[in-house]
Coordinates of C-alpha atoms in Angstrom, one line a residue:
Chain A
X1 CA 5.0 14.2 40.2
X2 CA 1.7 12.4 40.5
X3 CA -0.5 10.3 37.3
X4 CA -1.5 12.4 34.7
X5 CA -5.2 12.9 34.2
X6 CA -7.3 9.7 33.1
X7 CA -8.7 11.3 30.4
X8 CA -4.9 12.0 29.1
X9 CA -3.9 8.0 29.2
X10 CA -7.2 7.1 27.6
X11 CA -6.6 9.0 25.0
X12 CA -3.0 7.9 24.7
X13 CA -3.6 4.2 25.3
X14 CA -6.7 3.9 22.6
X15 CA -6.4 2.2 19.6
X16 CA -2.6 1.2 20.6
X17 CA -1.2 -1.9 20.0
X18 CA -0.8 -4.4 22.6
X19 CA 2.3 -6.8 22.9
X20 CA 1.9 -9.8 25.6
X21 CA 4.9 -10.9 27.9
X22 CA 6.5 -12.7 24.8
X23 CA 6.1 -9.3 22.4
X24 CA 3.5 -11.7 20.6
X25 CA 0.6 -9.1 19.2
X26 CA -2.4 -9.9 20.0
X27 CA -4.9 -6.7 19.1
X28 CA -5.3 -3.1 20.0
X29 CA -7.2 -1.6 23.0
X30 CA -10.3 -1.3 20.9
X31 CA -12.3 0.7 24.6
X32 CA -11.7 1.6 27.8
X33 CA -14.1 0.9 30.7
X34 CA -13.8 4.0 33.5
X35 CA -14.8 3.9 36.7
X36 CA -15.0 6.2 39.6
X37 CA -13.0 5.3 42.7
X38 CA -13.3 5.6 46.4
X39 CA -12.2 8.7 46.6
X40 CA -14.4 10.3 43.5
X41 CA -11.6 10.5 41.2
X42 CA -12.0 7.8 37.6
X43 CA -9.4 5.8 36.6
X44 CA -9.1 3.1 34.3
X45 CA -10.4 -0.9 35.1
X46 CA -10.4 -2.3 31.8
X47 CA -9.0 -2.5 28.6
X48 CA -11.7 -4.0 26.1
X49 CA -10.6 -5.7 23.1
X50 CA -12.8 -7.5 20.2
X51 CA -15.8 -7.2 17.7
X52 CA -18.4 -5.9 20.4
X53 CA -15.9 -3.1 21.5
X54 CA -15.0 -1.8 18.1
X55 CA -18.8 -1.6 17.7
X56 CA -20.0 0.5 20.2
X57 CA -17.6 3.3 18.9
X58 CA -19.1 3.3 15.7
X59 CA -22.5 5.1 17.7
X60 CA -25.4 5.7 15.5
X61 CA -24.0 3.5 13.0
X62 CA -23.9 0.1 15.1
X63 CA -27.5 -0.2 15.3
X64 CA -27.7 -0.8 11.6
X65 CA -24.5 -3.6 11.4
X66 CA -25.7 -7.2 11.5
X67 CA -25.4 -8.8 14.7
X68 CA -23.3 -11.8 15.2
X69 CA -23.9 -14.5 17.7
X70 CA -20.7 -14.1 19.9
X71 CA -19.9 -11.7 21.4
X72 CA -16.4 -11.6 20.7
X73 CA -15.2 -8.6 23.7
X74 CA -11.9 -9.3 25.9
X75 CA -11.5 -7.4 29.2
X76 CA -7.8 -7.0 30.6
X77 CA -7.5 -5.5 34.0
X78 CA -5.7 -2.3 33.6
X79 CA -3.3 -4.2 36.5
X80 CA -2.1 -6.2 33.6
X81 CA -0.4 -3.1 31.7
X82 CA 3.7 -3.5 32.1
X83 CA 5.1 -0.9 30.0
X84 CA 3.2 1.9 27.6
X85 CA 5.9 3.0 25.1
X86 CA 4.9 2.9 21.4
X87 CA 2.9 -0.1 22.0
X88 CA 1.3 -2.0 25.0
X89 CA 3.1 -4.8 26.8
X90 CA 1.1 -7.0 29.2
X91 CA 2.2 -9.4 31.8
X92 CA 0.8 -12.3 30.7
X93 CA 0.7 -14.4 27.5
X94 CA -2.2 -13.4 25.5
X95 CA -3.5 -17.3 25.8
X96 CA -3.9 -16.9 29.5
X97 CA -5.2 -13.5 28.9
X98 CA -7.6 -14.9 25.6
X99 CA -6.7 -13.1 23.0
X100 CA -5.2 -15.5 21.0
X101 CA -8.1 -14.8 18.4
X102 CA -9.5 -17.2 16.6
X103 CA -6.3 -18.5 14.9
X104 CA -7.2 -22.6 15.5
X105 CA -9.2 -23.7 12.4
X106 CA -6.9 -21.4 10.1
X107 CA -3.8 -23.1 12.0
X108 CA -5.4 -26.8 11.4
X109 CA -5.4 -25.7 8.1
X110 CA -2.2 -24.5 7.5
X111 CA -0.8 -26.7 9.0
X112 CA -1.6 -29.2 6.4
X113 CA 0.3 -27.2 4.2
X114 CA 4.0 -28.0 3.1
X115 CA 6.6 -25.4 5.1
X116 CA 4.1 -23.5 7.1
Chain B
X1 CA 25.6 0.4 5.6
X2 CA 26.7 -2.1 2.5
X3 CA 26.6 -0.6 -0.9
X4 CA 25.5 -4.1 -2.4
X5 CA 22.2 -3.6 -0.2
X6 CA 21.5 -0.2 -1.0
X7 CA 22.3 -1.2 -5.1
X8 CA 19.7 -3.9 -4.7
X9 CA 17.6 -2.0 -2.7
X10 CA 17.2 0.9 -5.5
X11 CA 17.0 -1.4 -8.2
X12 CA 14.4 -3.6 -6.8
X13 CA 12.8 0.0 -6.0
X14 CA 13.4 0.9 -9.7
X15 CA 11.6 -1.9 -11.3
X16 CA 8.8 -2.0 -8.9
X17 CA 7.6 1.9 -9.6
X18 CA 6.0 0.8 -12.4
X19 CA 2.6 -1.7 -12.7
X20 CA -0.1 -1.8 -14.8
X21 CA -1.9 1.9 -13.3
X22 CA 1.6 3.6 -14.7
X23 CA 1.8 1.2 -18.2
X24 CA -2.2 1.7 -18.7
X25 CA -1.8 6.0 -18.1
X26 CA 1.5 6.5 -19.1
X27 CA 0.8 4.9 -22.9
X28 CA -2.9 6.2 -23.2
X29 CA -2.0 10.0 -21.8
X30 CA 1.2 9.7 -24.4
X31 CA -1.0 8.3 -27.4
X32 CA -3.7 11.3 -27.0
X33 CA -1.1 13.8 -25.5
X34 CA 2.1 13.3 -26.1
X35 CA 5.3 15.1 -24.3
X36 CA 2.6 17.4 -22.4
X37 CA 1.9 14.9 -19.4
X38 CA 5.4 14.3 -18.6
X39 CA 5.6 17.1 -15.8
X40 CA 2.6 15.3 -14.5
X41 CA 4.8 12.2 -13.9
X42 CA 7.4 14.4 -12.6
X43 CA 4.9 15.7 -9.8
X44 CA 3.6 12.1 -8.9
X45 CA 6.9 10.6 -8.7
X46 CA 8.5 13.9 -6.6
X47 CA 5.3 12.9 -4.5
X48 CA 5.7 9.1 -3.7
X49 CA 9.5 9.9 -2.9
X50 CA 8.3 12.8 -0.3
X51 CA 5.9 10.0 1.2
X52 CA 7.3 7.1 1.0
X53 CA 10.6 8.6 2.4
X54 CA 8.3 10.1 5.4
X55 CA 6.8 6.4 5.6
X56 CA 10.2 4.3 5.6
X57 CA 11.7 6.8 8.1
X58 CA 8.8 6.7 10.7
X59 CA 9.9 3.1 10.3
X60 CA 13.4 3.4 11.1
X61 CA 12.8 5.0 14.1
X62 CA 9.2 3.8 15.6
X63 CA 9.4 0.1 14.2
X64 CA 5.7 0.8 13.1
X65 CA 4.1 0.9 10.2
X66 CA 1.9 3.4 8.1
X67 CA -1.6 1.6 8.8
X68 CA -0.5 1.7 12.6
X69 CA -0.3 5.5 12.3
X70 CA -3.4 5.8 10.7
X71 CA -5.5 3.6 13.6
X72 CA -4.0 5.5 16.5
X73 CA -3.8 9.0 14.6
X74 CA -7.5 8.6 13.2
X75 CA -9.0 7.0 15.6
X76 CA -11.5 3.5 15.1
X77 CA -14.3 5.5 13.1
X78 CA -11.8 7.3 10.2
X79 CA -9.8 4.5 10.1
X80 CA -12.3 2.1 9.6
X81 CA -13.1 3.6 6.7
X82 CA -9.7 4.6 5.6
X83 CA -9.4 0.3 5.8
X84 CA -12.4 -0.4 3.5
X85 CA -11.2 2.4 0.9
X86 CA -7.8 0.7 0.9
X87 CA -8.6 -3.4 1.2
X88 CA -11.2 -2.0 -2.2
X89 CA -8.6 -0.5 -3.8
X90 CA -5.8 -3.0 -3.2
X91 CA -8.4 -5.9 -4.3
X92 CA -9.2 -3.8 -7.1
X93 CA -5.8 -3.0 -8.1
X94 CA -4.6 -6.9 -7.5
X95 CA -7.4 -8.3 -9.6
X96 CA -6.0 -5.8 -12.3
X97 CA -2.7 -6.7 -11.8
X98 CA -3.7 -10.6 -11.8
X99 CA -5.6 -9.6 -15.5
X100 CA -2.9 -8.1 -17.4
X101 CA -0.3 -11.3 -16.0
X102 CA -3.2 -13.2 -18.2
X103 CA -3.0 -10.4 -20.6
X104 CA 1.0 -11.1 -21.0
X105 CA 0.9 -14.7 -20.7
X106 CA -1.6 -14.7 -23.7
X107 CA 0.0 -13.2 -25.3
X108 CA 3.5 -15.3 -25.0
X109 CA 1.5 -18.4 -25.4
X110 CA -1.7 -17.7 -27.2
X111 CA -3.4 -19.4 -24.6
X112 CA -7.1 -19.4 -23.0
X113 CA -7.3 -16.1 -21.0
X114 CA -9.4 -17.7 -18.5
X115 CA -6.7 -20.7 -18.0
X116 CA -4.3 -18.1 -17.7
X117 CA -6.1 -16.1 -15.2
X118 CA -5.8 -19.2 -13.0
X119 CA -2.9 -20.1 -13.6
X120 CA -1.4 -16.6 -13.1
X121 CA -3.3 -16.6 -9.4
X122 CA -1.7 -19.9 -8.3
X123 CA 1.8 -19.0 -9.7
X124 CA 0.9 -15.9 -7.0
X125 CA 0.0 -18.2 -3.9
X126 CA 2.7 -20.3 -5.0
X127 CA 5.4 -17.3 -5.5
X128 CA 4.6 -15.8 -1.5
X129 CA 4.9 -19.3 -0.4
X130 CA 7.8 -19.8 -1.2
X131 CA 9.7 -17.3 -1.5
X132 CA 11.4 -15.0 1.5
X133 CA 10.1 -11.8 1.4
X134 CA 13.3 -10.1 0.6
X135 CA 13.6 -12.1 -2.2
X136 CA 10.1 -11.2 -3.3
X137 CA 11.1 -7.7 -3.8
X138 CA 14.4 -8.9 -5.6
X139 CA 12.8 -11.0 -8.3
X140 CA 10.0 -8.6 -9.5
X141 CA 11.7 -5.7 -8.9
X142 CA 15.2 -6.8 -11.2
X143 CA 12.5 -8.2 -13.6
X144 CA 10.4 -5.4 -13.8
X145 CA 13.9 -3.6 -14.9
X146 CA 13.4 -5.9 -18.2
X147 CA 11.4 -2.8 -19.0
X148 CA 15.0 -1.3 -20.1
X149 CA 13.9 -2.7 -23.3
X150 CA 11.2 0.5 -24.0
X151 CA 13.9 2.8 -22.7
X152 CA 16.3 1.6 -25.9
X153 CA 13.0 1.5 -27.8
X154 CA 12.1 5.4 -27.1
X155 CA 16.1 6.0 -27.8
X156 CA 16.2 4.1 -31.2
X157 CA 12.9 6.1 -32.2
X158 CA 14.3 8.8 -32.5
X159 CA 12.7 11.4 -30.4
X160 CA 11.4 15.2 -31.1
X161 CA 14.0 15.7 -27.4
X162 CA 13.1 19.5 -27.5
X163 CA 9.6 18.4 -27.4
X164 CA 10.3 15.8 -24.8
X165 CA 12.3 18.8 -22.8
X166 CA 9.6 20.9 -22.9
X167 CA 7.5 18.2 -21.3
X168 CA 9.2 18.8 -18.0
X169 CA 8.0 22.1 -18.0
X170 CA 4.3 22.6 -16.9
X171 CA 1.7 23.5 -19.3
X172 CA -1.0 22.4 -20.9
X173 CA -1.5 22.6 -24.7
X174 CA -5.2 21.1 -25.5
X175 CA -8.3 22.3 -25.4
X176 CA -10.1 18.9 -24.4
X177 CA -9.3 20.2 -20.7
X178 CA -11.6 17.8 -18.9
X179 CA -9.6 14.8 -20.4
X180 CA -6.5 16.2 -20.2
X181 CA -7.4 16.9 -15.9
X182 CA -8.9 13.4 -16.1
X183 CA -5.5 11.9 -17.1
X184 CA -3.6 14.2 -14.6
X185 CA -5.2 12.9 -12.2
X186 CA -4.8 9.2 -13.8
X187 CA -1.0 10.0 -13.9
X188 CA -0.7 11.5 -10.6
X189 CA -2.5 8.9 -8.8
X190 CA -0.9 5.8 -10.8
X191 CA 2.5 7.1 -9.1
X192 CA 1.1 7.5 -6.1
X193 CA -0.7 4.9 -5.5
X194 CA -0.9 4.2 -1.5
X195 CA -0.2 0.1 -1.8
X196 CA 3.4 1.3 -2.6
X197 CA 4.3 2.8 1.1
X198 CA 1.8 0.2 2.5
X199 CA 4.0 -2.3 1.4
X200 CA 7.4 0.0 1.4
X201 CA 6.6 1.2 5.3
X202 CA 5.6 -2.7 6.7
X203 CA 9.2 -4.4 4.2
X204 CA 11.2 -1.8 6.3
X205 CA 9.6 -2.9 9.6
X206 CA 10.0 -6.5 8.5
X207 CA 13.4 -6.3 7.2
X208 CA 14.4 -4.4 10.6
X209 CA 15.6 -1.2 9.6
X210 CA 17.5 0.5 12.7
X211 CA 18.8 4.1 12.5
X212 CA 21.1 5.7 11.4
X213 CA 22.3 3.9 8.8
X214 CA 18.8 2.3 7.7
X215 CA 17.8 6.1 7.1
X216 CA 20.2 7.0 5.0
X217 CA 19.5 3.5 2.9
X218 CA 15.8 4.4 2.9
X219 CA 16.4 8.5 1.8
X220 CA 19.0 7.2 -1.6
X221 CA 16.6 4.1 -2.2
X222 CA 13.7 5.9 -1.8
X223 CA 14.8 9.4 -4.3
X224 CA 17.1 7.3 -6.6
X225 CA 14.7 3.9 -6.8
X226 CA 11.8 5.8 -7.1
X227 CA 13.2 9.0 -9.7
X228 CA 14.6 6.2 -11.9
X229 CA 11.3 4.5 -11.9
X230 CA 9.6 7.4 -13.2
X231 CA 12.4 7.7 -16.3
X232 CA 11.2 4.2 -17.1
X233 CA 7.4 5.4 -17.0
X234 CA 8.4 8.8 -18.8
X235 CA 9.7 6.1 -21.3
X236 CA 6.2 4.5 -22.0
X237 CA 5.0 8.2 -22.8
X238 CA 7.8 8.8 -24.9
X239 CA 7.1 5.5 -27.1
X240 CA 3.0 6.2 -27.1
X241 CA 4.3 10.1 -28.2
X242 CA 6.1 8.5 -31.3
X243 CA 4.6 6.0 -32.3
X244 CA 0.7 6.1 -31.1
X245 CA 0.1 10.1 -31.2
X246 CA 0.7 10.3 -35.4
X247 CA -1.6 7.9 -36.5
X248 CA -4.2 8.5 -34.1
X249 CA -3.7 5.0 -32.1
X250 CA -5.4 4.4 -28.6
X251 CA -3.0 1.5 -27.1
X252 CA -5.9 -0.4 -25.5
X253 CA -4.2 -3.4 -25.4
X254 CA -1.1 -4.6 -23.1
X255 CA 0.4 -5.6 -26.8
X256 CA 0.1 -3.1 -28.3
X257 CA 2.8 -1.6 -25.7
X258 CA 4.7 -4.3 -26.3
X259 CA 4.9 -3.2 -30.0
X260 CA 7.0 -0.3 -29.4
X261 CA 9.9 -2.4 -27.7
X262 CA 9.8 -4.8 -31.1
X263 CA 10.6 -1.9 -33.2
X264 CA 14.2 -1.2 -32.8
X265 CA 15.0 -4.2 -31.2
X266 CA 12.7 -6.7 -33.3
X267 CA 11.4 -10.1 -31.3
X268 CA 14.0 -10.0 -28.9
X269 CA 13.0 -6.6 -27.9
X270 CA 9.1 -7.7 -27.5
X271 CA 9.9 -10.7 -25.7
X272 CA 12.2 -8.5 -23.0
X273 CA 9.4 -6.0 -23.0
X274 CA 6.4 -8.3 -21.9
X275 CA 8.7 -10.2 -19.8
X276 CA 9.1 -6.6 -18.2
X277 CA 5.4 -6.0 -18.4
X278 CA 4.8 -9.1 -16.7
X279 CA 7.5 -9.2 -13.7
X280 CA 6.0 -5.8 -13.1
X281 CA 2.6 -6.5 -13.0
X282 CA 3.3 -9.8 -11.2
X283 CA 4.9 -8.0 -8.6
X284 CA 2.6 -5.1 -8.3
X285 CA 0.1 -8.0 -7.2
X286 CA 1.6 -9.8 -4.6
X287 CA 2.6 -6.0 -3.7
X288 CA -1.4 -5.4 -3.5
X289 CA -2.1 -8.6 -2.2
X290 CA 0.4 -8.2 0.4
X291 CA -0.2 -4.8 1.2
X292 CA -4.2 -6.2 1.9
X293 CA -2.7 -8.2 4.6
X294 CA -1.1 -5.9 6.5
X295 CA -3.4 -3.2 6.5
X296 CA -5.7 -5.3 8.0
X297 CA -3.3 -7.1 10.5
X298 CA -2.1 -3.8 11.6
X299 CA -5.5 -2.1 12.3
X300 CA -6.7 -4.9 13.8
X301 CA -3.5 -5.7 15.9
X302 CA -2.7 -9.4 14.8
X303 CA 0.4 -11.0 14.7
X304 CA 2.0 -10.2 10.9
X305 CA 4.8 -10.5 8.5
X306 CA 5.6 -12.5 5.6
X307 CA 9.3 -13.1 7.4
X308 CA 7.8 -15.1 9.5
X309 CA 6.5 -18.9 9.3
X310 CA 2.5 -18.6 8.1
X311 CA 1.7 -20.7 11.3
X312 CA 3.5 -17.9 13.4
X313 CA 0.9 -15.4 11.4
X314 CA -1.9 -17.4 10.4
X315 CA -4.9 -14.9 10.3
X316 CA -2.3 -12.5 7.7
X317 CA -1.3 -15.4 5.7
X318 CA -4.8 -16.5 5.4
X319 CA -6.0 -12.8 4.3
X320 CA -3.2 -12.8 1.6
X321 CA -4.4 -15.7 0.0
X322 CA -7.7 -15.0 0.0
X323 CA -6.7 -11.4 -1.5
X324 CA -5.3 -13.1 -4.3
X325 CA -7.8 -16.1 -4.6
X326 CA -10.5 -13.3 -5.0
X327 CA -8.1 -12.0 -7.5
X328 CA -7.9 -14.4 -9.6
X329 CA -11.9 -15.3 -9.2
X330 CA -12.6 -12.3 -10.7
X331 CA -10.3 -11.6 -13.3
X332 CA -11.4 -15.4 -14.7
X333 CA -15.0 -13.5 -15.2
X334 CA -13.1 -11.6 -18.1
X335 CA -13.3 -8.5 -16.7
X336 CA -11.2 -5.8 -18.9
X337 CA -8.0 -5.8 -16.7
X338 CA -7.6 -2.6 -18.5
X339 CA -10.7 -0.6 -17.6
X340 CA -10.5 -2.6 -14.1
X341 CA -7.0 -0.4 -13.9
X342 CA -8.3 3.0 -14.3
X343 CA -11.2 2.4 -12.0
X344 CA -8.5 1.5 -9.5
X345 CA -6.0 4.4 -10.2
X346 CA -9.4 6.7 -10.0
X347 CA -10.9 5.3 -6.6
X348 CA -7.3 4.8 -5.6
X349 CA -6.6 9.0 -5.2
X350 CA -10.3 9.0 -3.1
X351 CA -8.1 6.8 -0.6
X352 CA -4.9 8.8 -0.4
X353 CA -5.5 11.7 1.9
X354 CA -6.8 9.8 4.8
X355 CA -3.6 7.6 4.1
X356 CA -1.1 10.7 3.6
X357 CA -2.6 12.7 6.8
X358 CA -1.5 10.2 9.6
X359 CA 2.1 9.8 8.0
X360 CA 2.8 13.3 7.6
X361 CA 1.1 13.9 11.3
X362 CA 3.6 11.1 13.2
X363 CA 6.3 12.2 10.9
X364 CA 6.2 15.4 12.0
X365 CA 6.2 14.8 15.9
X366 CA 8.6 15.7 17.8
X367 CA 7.6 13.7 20.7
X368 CA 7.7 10.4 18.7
X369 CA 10.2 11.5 16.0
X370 CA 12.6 13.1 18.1
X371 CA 15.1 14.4 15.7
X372 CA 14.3 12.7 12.8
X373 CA 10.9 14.5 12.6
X374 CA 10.1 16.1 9.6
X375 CA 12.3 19.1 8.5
X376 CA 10.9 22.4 6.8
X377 CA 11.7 21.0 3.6
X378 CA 9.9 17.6 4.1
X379 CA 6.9 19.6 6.2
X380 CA 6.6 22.0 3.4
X381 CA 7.1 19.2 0.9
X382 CA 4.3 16.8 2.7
X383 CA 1.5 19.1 3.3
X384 CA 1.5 21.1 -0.2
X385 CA 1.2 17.6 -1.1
X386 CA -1.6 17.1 0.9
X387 CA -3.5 20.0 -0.7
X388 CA -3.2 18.4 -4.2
X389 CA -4.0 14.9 -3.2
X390 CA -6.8 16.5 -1.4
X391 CA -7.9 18.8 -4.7
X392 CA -7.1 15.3 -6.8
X393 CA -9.2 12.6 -4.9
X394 CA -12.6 15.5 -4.8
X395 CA -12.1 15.7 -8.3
X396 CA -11.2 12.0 -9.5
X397 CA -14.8 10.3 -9.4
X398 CA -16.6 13.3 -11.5
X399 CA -13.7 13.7 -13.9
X400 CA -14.2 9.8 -14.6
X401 CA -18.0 10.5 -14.7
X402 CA -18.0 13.8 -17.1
X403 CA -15.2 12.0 -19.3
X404 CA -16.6 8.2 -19.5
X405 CA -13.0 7.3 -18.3
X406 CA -11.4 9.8 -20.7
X407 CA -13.0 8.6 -23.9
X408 CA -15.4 11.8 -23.9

């Protein structure tokens, strides 16, 4: 039995949670990037995660948002997918992959803070 | 399963049915109405068991929660705004819920309402600090079941219990029929308010629910807690049916509640009945404020949980304080807690279907659900449902317009 359509796992990996090697969460496939291979046929290259990719599914609408100075878009090789199940599970740690968000200043802060 | 979990389980479910949406409608439907709302009650409360059954068994046996559901069932665009509607509501509701603590503690102390506000909003912070989340639930929801005391209150009045029987049967006996639909809607919404499987659906993930035994615990907590809980709010329309409906009184105030526990059972009754008041309202905040967190931690796909350390989960345990410092910012503007309430019970039902829709669509799935998807019963149940939550939230924002929030 050969890989169901690419259309079918785009539409079941969208939006899904993703888990890194440690189960740590660390976002949702916000887009996909497509590409057509060798032989004609598309398949998936990237997941995209982040700000910029949640954007450009909001269409008509994203011209009017305010625009911030980062970027703020993650792209995962589709090579780094281990296991689709009811979440995503990649094979790295999502500090190698950089999606550790922007947790460091709220950390720092935190931190500061008795039993944290 | 252990019967001492399940007991604490339903009682912690039984005193945290009720916050300030339920105290605000119950009394002010009961003052204009009397025993002719009840079956409303009866509807909501049916309701939130159907859903947050559905909710706490997609749990069980996915480990996800309802705001996961609604991003991959909805898709970025609908759930975006299915987010916004909920994070407004939730503030709303918490900033409510943050008031009438102030309200209570006033009203206890005689206190500055403003110095109350604040120090009701860092009693908060310092509360979900502290405190593990299963104990959370335990304190507020055993606290909330203080409000016993306007249970023995409605007894010693002696109620008309024909009236109150006919209650449970539908009708409606007015002609003011716009405020009468406004406060069914009030009513309906104030039990079925979508913070409560919010926060029901991400405890059970938290707490680790596993089937089969964690079903069954979540099915008797969830019809026993929650059908309990709505005696206690039938209560409060019971009381305002005595003792407000006669003479024409519109309880405006959190005190004047309070009144009808001091009349059978003098000062010790009052003081029982605002303590009630406030564990109730004090957990319906941290509820809200909680219930911010992980609707935004799940859509966006952070790390979350409140059983785990805040550094583990620091972008959720910021957004949980900041729910509640916002809280208590604006509820030290002396903003009426109390009108502050209905607004949030009425923009609350515009948020429910797109919250509903997901849960009943994963709960019914086969593929995901195997055989714990939905059954006839819990289909049927769910998407009749649907059709009045639907009819409700198109009708909540006019209703509120046409009445001037019910005051004609």
């Amino acid at each position: 039995m050969g890989e169901p359509p690419v259309t079918d796992v785009a539409v079941q990996v969208l939006d899904q949670q993703l888990l890194d090697c440690r189960t740590r969460h660390c976002g949702r496939v916000d887009d996909l990037e497509i590409e057509l291979g060798p032989d004609g046929e598309p398949f998936i290259r990237w997941l995209l995660i982040g700000p910029s990719a949640r954007r450009r599914r909001l269409r008509h609408l994203n011209r009017w948002l305010p625009r911030r100075g980062r970027p703020g878009l993650v792209r995962v090789p589709w090579s780094q997918v281990d296991e689709r199940k009811e979440a995503i599970v990649l094979r790295d740690r999502a500090s190698v992959l950089g999606l550790e968000g922007e947790d460091g200043g709220i950390l720092r802060w935190l931190r500061r803070l008795p039993g944290s | 399963m252990k019967p001492l979990q399940l007991a604490l389980g339903v009682l912690a479910a039984i005193g945290g049915f009720v916050d300030i949406g339920d105290i605000v409608f119950n009394t002010a439907a009961g003052a204009m109405f009397g025993y002719q709302v009840i079956w409303i009650v009866v509807i909501g409360a049916l309701g939130i068991i159907v859903f947050s059954e559905m909710c706490g068994r997609v749990a069980v046996v996915t480990q996800r929660p309802v705001f996961d559901a609604v991003r991959t069932r909805l898709g970025y665009g609908a759930a975006l705004i299915t987010l916004i509607a909920s994070l407004a509501v939730s503030l709303l509701t918490c900033t409510a819920e943050v008031g009438g603590m102030a309200l209570v503690l006033r009203l206890l102390t005689g206190g500055d309402y403003r110095l109350l506000v604040v120090a009701a909003g860092i009693g908060l912070l310092i509360a979900v600090w502290l405190l593990p989340f299963d104990w959370i639930e335990r304190v507020f929801g055993f606290g909330g079941l203080l409000l016993v005391a306007f249970t023995v209150g409605a007894v010693a009045l002696g109620p008309d219990w024909g009236q109150l029987a006919r209650g449970f049967v539908p009708h409606v006996a007015t002609s003011d029929h716009l405020i009468w639909a406004y406060f069914a809607v009030g009513l309906f919404s104030a039990a079925l308010m979508p913070y409560e499987v919010y926060f029901y659906s991400s405890g059970g993930v938290e707490e680790g629910w596993r089937a089969p035994d964690d079903l069954r615990m979540n099915r008797i907590t969830s019809i026993a807690g929650f059908s309990i809980g709505a005696l206690l709010s039938i209560t409060l329309i019971t009381v305002s049916a005595e003792l407000f409906l006669p003479v024409g009184i519109a309880p405006d105030f959190l005190g004047t509640v309070g009144l009808a526990a001091a009349n059978p059972l003098g000062q010790i009754g009052l003081l029982l009945g605002l303590a009630g008041i406030l564990f109730a309202v004090s957990g319906a905040a941290i509820d809200t404020a909680l219930s911010g967190a992980y609707n935004l931690a799940q859509f966006l796909g952070w790390p979350w949980g409140k059983a785990k350390r805040p550094s583990e989960v620091p972008r959720f345990s910021l957004t949980w304080m900041v729910f509640i410092a916002i809280a208590l910012v604006v509820a030290a503007t002396g903003v009426n807690p109390i009108e502050l309430t209905e607004y949030s019970v009425i923009f609350g039902v515009v948020a429910m279907p797109a919250t509903y829709l997901p849960v009943l669509l994963v709960a019914g799935d086969r593929d995901v659900m195997g055989e714990h998807a939905n059954g006839r019963l819990s289909a049927t149940l769910g998407w009749t449902y649907l059709v009045l939550l639907t009819v409700a939230a198109l009708s909540a924002v006019p209703l509120m317009v046409l009445t001037n929030l019910g005051q004609g």
